[in-house]
Short mmCIF file of C-alpha atoms and ligand atoms in Angstrom, two decimals:
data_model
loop_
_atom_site.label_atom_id
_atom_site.label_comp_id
_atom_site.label_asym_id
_atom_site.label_seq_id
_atom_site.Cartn_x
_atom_site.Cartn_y
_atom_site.Cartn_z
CA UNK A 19 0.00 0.00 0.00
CA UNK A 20 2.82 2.11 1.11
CA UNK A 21 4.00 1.25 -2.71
CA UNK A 22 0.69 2.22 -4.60
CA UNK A 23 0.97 5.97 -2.63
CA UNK A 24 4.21 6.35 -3.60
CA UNK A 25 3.57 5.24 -7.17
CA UNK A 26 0.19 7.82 -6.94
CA UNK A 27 3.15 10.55 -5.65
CA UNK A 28 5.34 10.40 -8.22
CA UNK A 29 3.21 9.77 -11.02
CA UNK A 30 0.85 12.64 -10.59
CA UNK A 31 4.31 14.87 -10.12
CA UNK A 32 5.24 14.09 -13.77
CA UNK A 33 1.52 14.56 -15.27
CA UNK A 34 1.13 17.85 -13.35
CA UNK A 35 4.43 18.84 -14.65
CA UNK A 36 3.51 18.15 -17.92
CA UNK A 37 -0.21 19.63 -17.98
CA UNK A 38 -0.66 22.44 -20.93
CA UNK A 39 -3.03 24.33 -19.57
CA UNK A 40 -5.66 24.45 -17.13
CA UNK A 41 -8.02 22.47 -18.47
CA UNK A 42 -5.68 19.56 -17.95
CA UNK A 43 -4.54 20.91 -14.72
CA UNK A 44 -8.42 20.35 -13.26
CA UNK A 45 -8.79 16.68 -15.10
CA UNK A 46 -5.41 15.92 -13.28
CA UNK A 47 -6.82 17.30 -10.19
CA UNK A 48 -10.08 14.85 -10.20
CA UNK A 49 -7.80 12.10 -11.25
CA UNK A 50 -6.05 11.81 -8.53
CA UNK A 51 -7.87 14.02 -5.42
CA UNK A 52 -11.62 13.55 -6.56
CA UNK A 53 -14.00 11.21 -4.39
CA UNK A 54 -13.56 8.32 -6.80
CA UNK A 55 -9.62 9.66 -7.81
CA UNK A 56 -6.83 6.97 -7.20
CA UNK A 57 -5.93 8.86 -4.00
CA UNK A 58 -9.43 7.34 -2.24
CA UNK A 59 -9.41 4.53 -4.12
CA UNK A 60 -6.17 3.36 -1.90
CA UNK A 61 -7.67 5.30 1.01
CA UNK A 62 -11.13 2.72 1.09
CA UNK A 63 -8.55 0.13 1.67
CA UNK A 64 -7.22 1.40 4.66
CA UNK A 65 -9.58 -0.68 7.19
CA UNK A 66 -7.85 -3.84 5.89
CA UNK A 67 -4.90 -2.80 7.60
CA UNK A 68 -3.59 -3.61 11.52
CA UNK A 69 -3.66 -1.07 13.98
CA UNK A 70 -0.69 -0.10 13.42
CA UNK A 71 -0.07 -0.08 9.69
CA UNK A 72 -3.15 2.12 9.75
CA UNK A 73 -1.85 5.73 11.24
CA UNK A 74 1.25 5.44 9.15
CA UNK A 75 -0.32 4.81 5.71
CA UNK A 76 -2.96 7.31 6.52
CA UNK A 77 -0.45 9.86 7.56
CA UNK A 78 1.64 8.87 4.22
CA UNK A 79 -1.51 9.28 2.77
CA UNK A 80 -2.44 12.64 4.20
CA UNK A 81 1.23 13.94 2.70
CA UNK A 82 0.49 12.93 -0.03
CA UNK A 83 -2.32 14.57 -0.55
CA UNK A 84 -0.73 17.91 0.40
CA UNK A 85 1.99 17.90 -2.04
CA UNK A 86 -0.30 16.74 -4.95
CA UNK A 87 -2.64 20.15 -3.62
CA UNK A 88 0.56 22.18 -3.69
CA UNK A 89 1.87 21.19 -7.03
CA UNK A 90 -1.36 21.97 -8.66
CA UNK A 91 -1.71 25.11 -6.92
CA UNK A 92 2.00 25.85 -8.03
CA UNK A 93 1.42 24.55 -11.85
CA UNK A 94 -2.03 26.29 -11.66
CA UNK A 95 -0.60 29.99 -10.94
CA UNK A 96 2.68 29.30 -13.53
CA UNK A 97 -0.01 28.34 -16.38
CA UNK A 98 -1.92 31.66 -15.40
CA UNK A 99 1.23 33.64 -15.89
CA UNK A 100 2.52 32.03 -18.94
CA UNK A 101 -1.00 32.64 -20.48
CA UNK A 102 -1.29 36.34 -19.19
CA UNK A 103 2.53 37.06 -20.52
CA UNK A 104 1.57 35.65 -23.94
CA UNK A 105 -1.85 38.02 -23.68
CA UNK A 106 0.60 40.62 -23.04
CA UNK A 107 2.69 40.13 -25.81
CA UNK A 108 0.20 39.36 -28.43
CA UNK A 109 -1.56 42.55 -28.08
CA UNK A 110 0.97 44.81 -27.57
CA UNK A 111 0.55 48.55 -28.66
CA UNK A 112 3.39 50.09 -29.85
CA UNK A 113 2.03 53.67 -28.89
CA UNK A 114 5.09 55.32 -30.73
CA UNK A 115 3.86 54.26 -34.18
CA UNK A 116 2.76 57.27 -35.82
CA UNK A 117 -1.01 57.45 -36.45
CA UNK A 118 -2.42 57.00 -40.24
CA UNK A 119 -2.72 59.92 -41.99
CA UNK A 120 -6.83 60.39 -43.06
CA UNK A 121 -7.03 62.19 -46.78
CA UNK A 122 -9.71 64.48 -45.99
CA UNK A 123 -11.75 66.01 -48.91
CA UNK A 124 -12.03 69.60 -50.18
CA UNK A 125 -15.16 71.01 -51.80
CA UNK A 126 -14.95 71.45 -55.44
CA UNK A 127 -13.86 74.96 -56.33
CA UNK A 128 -17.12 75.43 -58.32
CA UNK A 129 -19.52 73.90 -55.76
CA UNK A 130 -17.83 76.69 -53.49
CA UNK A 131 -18.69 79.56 -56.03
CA UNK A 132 -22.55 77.54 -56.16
CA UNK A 133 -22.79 77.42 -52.61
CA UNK A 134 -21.63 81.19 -52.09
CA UNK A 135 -24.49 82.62 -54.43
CA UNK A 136 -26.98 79.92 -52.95
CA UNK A 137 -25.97 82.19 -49.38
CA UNK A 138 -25.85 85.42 -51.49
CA UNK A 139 -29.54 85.25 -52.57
CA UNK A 140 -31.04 82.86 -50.13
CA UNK A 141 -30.04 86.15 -47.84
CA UNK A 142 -31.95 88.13 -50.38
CA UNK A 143 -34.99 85.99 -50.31
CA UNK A 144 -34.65 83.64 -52.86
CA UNK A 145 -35.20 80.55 -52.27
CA UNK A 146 -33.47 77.72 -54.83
CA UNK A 147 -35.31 75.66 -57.59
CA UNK A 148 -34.63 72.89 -59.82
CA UNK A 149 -35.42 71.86 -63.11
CA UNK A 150 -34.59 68.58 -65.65
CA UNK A 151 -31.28 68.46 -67.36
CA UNK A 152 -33.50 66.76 -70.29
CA UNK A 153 -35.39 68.73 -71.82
CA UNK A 154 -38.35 70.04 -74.52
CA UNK A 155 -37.37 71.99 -76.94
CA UNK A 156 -40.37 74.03 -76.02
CA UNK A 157 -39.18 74.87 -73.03
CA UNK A 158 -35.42 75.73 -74.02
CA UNK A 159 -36.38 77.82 -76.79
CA UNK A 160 -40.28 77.91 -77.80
CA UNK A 161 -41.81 79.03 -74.73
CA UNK A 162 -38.59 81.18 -74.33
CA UNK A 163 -39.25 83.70 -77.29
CA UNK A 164 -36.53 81.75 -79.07
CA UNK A 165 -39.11 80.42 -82.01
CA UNK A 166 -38.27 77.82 -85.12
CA UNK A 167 -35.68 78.96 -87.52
CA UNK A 168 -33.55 80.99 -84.51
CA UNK A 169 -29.74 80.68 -85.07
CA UNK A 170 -29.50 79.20 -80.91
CA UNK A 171 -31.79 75.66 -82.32
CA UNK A 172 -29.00 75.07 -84.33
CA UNK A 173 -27.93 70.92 -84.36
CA UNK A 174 -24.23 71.98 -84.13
CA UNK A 175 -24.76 74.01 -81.44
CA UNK A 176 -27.44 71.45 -78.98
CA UNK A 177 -27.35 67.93 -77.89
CA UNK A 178 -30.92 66.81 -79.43
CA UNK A 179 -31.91 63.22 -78.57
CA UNK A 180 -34.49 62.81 -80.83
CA UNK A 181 -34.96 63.26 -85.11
CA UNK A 182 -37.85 65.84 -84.66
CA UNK A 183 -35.33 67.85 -82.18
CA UNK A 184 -37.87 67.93 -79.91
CA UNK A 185 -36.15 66.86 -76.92
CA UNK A 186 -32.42 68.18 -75.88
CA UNK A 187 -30.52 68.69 -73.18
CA UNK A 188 -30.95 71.88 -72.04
CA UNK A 189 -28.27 74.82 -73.27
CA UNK A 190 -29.31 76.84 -70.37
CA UNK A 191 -31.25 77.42 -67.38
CA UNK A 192 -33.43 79.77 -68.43
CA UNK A 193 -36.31 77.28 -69.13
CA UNK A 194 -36.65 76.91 -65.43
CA UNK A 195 -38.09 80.43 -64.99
CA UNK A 196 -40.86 78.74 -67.25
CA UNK A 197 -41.36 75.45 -64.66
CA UNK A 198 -41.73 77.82 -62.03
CA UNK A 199 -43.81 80.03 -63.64
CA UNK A 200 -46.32 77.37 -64.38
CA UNK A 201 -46.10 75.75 -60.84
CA UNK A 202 -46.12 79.15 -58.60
CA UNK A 203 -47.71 82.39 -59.16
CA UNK A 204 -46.26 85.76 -58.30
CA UNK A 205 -44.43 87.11 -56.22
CA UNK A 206 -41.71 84.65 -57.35
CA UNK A 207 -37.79 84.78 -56.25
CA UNK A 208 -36.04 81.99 -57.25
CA UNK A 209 -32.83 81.11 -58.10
CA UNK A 210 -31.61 77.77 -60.25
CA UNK A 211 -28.21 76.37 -60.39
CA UNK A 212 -27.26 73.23 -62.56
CA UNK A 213 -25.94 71.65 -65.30
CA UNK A 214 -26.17 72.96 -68.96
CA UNK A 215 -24.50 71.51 -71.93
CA UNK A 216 -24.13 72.98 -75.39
CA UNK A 217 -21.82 71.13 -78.35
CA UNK A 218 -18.76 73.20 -77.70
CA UNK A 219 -14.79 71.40 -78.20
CA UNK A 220 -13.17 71.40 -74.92
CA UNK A 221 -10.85 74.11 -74.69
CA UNK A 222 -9.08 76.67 -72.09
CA UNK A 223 -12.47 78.85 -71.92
CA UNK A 224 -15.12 76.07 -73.57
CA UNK A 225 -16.75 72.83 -72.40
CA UNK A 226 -19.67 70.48 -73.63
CA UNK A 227 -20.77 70.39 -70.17
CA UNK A 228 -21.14 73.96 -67.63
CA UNK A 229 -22.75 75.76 -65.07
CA UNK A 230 -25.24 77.77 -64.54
CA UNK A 231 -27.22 79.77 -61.87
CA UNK A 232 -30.55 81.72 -63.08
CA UNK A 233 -32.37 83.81 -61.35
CA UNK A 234 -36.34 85.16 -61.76
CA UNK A 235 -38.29 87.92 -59.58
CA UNK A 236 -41.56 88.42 -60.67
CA UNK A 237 -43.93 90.67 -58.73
CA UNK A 238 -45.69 94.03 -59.08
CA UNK A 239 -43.51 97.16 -59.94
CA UNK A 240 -40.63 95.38 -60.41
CA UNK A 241 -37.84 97.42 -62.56
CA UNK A 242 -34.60 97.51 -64.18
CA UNK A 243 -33.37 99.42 -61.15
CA UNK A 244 -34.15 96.20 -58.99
CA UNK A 245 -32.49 93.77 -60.70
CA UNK A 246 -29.32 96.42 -61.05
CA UNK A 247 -29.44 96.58 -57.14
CA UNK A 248 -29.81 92.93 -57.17
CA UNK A 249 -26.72 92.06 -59.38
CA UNK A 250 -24.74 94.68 -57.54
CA UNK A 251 -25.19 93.14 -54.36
CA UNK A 252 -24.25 89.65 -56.06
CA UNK A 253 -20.96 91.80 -57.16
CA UNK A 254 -19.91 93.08 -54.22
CA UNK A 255 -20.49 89.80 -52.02
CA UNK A 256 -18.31 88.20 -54.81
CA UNK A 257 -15.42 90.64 -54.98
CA UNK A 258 -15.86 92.99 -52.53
CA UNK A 259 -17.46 96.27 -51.50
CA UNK A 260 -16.13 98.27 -53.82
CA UNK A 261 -16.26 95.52 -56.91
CA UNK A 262 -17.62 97.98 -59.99
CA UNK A 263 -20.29 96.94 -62.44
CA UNK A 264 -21.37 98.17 -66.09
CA UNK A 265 -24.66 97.04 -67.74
CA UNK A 266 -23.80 96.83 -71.26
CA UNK A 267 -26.87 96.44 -73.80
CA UNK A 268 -27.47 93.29 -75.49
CA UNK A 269 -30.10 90.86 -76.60
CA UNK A 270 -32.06 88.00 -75.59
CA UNK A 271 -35.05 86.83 -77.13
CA UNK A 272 -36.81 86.19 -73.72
CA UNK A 273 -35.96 89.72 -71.90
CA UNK A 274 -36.14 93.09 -73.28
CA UNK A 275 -34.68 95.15 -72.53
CA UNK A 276 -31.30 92.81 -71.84
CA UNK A 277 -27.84 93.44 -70.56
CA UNK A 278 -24.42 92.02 -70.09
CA UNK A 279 -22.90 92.99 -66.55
CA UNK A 280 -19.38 93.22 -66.82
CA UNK A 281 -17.04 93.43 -63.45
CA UNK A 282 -14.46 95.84 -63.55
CA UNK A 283 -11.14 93.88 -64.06
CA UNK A 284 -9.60 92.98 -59.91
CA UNK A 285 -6.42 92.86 -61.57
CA UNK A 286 -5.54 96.15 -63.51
CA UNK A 287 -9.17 98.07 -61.96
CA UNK A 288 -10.14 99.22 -65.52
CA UNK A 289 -6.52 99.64 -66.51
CA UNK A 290 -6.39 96.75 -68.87
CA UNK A 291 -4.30 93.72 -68.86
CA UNK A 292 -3.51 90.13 -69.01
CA UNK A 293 -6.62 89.00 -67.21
CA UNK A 294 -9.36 91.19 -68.88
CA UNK A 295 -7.51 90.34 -72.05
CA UNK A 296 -6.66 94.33 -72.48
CA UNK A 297 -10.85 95.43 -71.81
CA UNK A 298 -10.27 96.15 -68.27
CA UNK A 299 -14.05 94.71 -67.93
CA UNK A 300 -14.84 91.02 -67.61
CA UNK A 301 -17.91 90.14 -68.59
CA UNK A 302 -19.85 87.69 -65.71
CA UNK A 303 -23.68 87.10 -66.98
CA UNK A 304 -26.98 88.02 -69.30
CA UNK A 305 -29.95 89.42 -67.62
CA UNK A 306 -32.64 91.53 -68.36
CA UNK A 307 -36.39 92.26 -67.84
CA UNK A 308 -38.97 89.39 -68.74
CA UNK A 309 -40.56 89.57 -71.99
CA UNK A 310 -43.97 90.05 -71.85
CA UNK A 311 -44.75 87.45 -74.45
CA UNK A 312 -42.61 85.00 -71.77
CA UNK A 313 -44.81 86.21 -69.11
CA UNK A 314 -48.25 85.63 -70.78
CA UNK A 315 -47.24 82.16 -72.00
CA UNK A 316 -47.08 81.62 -67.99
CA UNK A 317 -50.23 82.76 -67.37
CA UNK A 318 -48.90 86.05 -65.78
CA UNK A 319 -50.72 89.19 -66.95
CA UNK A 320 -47.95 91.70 -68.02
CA UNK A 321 -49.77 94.40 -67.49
CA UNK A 322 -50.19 94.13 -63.68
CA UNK A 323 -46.66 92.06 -63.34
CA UNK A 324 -43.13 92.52 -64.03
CA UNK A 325 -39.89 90.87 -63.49
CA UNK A 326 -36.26 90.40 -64.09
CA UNK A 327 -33.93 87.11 -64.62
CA UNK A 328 -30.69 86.41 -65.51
CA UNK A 329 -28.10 83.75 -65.71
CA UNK A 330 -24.61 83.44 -64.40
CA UNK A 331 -21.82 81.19 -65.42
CA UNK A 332 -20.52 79.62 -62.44
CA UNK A 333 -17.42 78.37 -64.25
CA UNK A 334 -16.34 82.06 -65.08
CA UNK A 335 -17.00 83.02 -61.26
CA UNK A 336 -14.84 80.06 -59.96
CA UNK A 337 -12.33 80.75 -62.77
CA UNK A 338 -11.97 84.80 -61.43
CA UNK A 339 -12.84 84.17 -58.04
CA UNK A 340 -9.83 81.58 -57.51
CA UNK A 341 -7.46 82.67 -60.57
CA UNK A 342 -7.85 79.64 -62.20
CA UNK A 343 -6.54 79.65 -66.14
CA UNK A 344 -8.02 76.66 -67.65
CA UNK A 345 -11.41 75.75 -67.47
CA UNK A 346 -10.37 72.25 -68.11
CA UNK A 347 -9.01 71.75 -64.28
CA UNK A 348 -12.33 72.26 -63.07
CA UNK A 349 -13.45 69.08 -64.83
CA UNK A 350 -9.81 66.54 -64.36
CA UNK A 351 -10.01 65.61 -60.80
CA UNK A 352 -6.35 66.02 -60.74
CA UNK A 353 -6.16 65.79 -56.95
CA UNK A 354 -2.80 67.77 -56.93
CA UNK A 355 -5.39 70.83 -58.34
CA UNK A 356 -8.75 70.21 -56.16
CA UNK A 357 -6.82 69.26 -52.71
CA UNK A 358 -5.59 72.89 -53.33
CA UNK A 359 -9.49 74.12 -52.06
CA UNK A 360 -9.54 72.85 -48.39
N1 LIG B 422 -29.73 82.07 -70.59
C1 LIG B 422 -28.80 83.13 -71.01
C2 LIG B 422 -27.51 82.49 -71.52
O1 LIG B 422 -27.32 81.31 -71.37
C3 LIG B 422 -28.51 84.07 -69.88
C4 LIG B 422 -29.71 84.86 -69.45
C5 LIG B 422 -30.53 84.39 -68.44
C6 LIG B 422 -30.01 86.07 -70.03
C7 LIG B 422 -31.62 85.12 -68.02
C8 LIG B 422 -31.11 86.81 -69.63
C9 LIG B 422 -31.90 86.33 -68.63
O2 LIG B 422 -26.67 83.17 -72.07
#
């Protein structure tokens, strides 16, 4: 018996030893110490014994029991340690790395011009319509004064999708003044930016594809005077307080009478140079006072309502505004030019 504890001793020494983690370490543990473990096993013999075998095998027995208890205990804590130093080293930070660098994006130079005049006039009043990028011809040209036959209908000069040219996309945004005509009645202030495309090659100062930003008052009483304190304010929120303007006559089939406002030249002021291209004037949009006929084909009675629009490039007011050269970097996305804008 003395033999069989001994063997229990230094048997459960070696497995203990060898246990990989502590999952092991507790099937060791009820191996040998649990009720029906090989430690009670001998212990259920122990009444076969004389009286004086008995004390000594159950004090053997006792001893043995304690040691098994401590090497657990001892292989229990090293297992914690070893797994809590691996933790430790697995998910090390390295805190001195330096941190990755986010690209953040800038707004496109011409959605900053855009969202400028969107303050500009919303500040005024206005609030900001939409119309389709596809379009009738009606409402381009027809309903705009601009009749069959007129030189701006031309096929080399509009996207038409259909044979009959009656549907395009639209050259300008002047047909909106039309939708919102239809839709709202006086007094209107609106404003319209978007997308207008006319068959142009691409060069320095042309593109197929542009932007535009019109504008329409239409009330009682409303004069030239108001949409030249209108478009001065524009100006001067644009380029500064004392920005000077010149309405130079002009035509449009769908106002009358109709300007051009030019900006006096922020370069040479007037002077004449490299940026006005010697005219010390650069010209920034068409305006003018509704036509009657434009008004009546609305519904709106000319006679007891007036009103102004106009239209301004917002590629030319980018283009001055940030001294850009070529219209062409506006459409790249050449991130060396647009990360330039935040
Ligand atoms: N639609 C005109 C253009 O594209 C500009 C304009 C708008 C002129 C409104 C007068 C009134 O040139």
């Amino acid at each position: 018996m003395k033999n069989k504890l001994e063997e229990i001793a230094r048997q459960s020494k070696e497995a203990i030893a060898a246990a990989a983690n502590p999952e092991a370490l507790e099937g060791l543990r009820v191996k040998y110490l649990g009720k029906k473990g090989e430690l009670s096993a001998v212990l259920k013999q122990l009444g076969s014994l004389s009286s004086e075998e008995r004390p000594v095998i159950g004090q053997l027995a006792n001893e043995i029991r304690a040691g098994i208890e401590k090497t657990l205990a001892e292989k229990n804590a090293a297992l914690h340690s070893a797994l809590l130093e691996r933790r430790l080293r697995d998910e090390a930070l390295d805190v001195t790395i330096p941190g990755r660098a986010f690209a953040v994006g800038a707004r496109h130079p011409l959605r900053i011009v855009w969202d400028e005049c969107v303050d500009i006039f919303t500040g005024m009043g206005f609030s900001v319509a939409e119309g389709p990028e596809i379009e009738l011809a009606e409402y381009n040209f027809t309903r705009l004064n601009t009749g069959e036959g007129h030189p701006a209908r031309d096929r080399q000069d509009t996207f038409y999708f259909t044979d009959d040219d009656r549907v395009l996309l639209r050259t300008q945004t002047s047909p909106v003044q039309l939708h919102v005509m239809e839709s709202t009645r006086p007094p209107i202030r609106i404003i319209s930016p978007g997308r207008v495309y006319r068959k142009d090659e691409v060069d320095a100062t042309h593109s197929p594809m542009f932007h535009q930003m019109e504008g329409l008052v239409v009330d009682k009483g409303i004069t030239m005077g108001d949409l030249k304190g209108t478009l001065n304010t524009l100006v001067r929120r644009l380029y500064g307080d004392d920005a000077k303007t010149r309405f130079r006559p002009h035509h449009f089939p769908f106002t009358e009478p109709s300007c051009e406002v030019d900006v006096q030249c922020f370069e040479c002021h007037g002077e004449g140079c490299r940026v006005c291209k010697g005219e010390g004037w650069i010209e920034v949009l068409g305006a003018g006072m509704v036509h009657p006929r434009v008004l009546s084909g609305c519904g709106i009675d000319p006679d007891e309502y007036s009103g102004f629009a106009f239209g301004v490039g917002l590629e030319r007011l980018a283009m001055r505004r940030f001294n850009i050269s070529d219209l062409r970097l506006l459409f790249e996305n050449d991130i060396r030019f647009l990360s330039q804008f935040n």
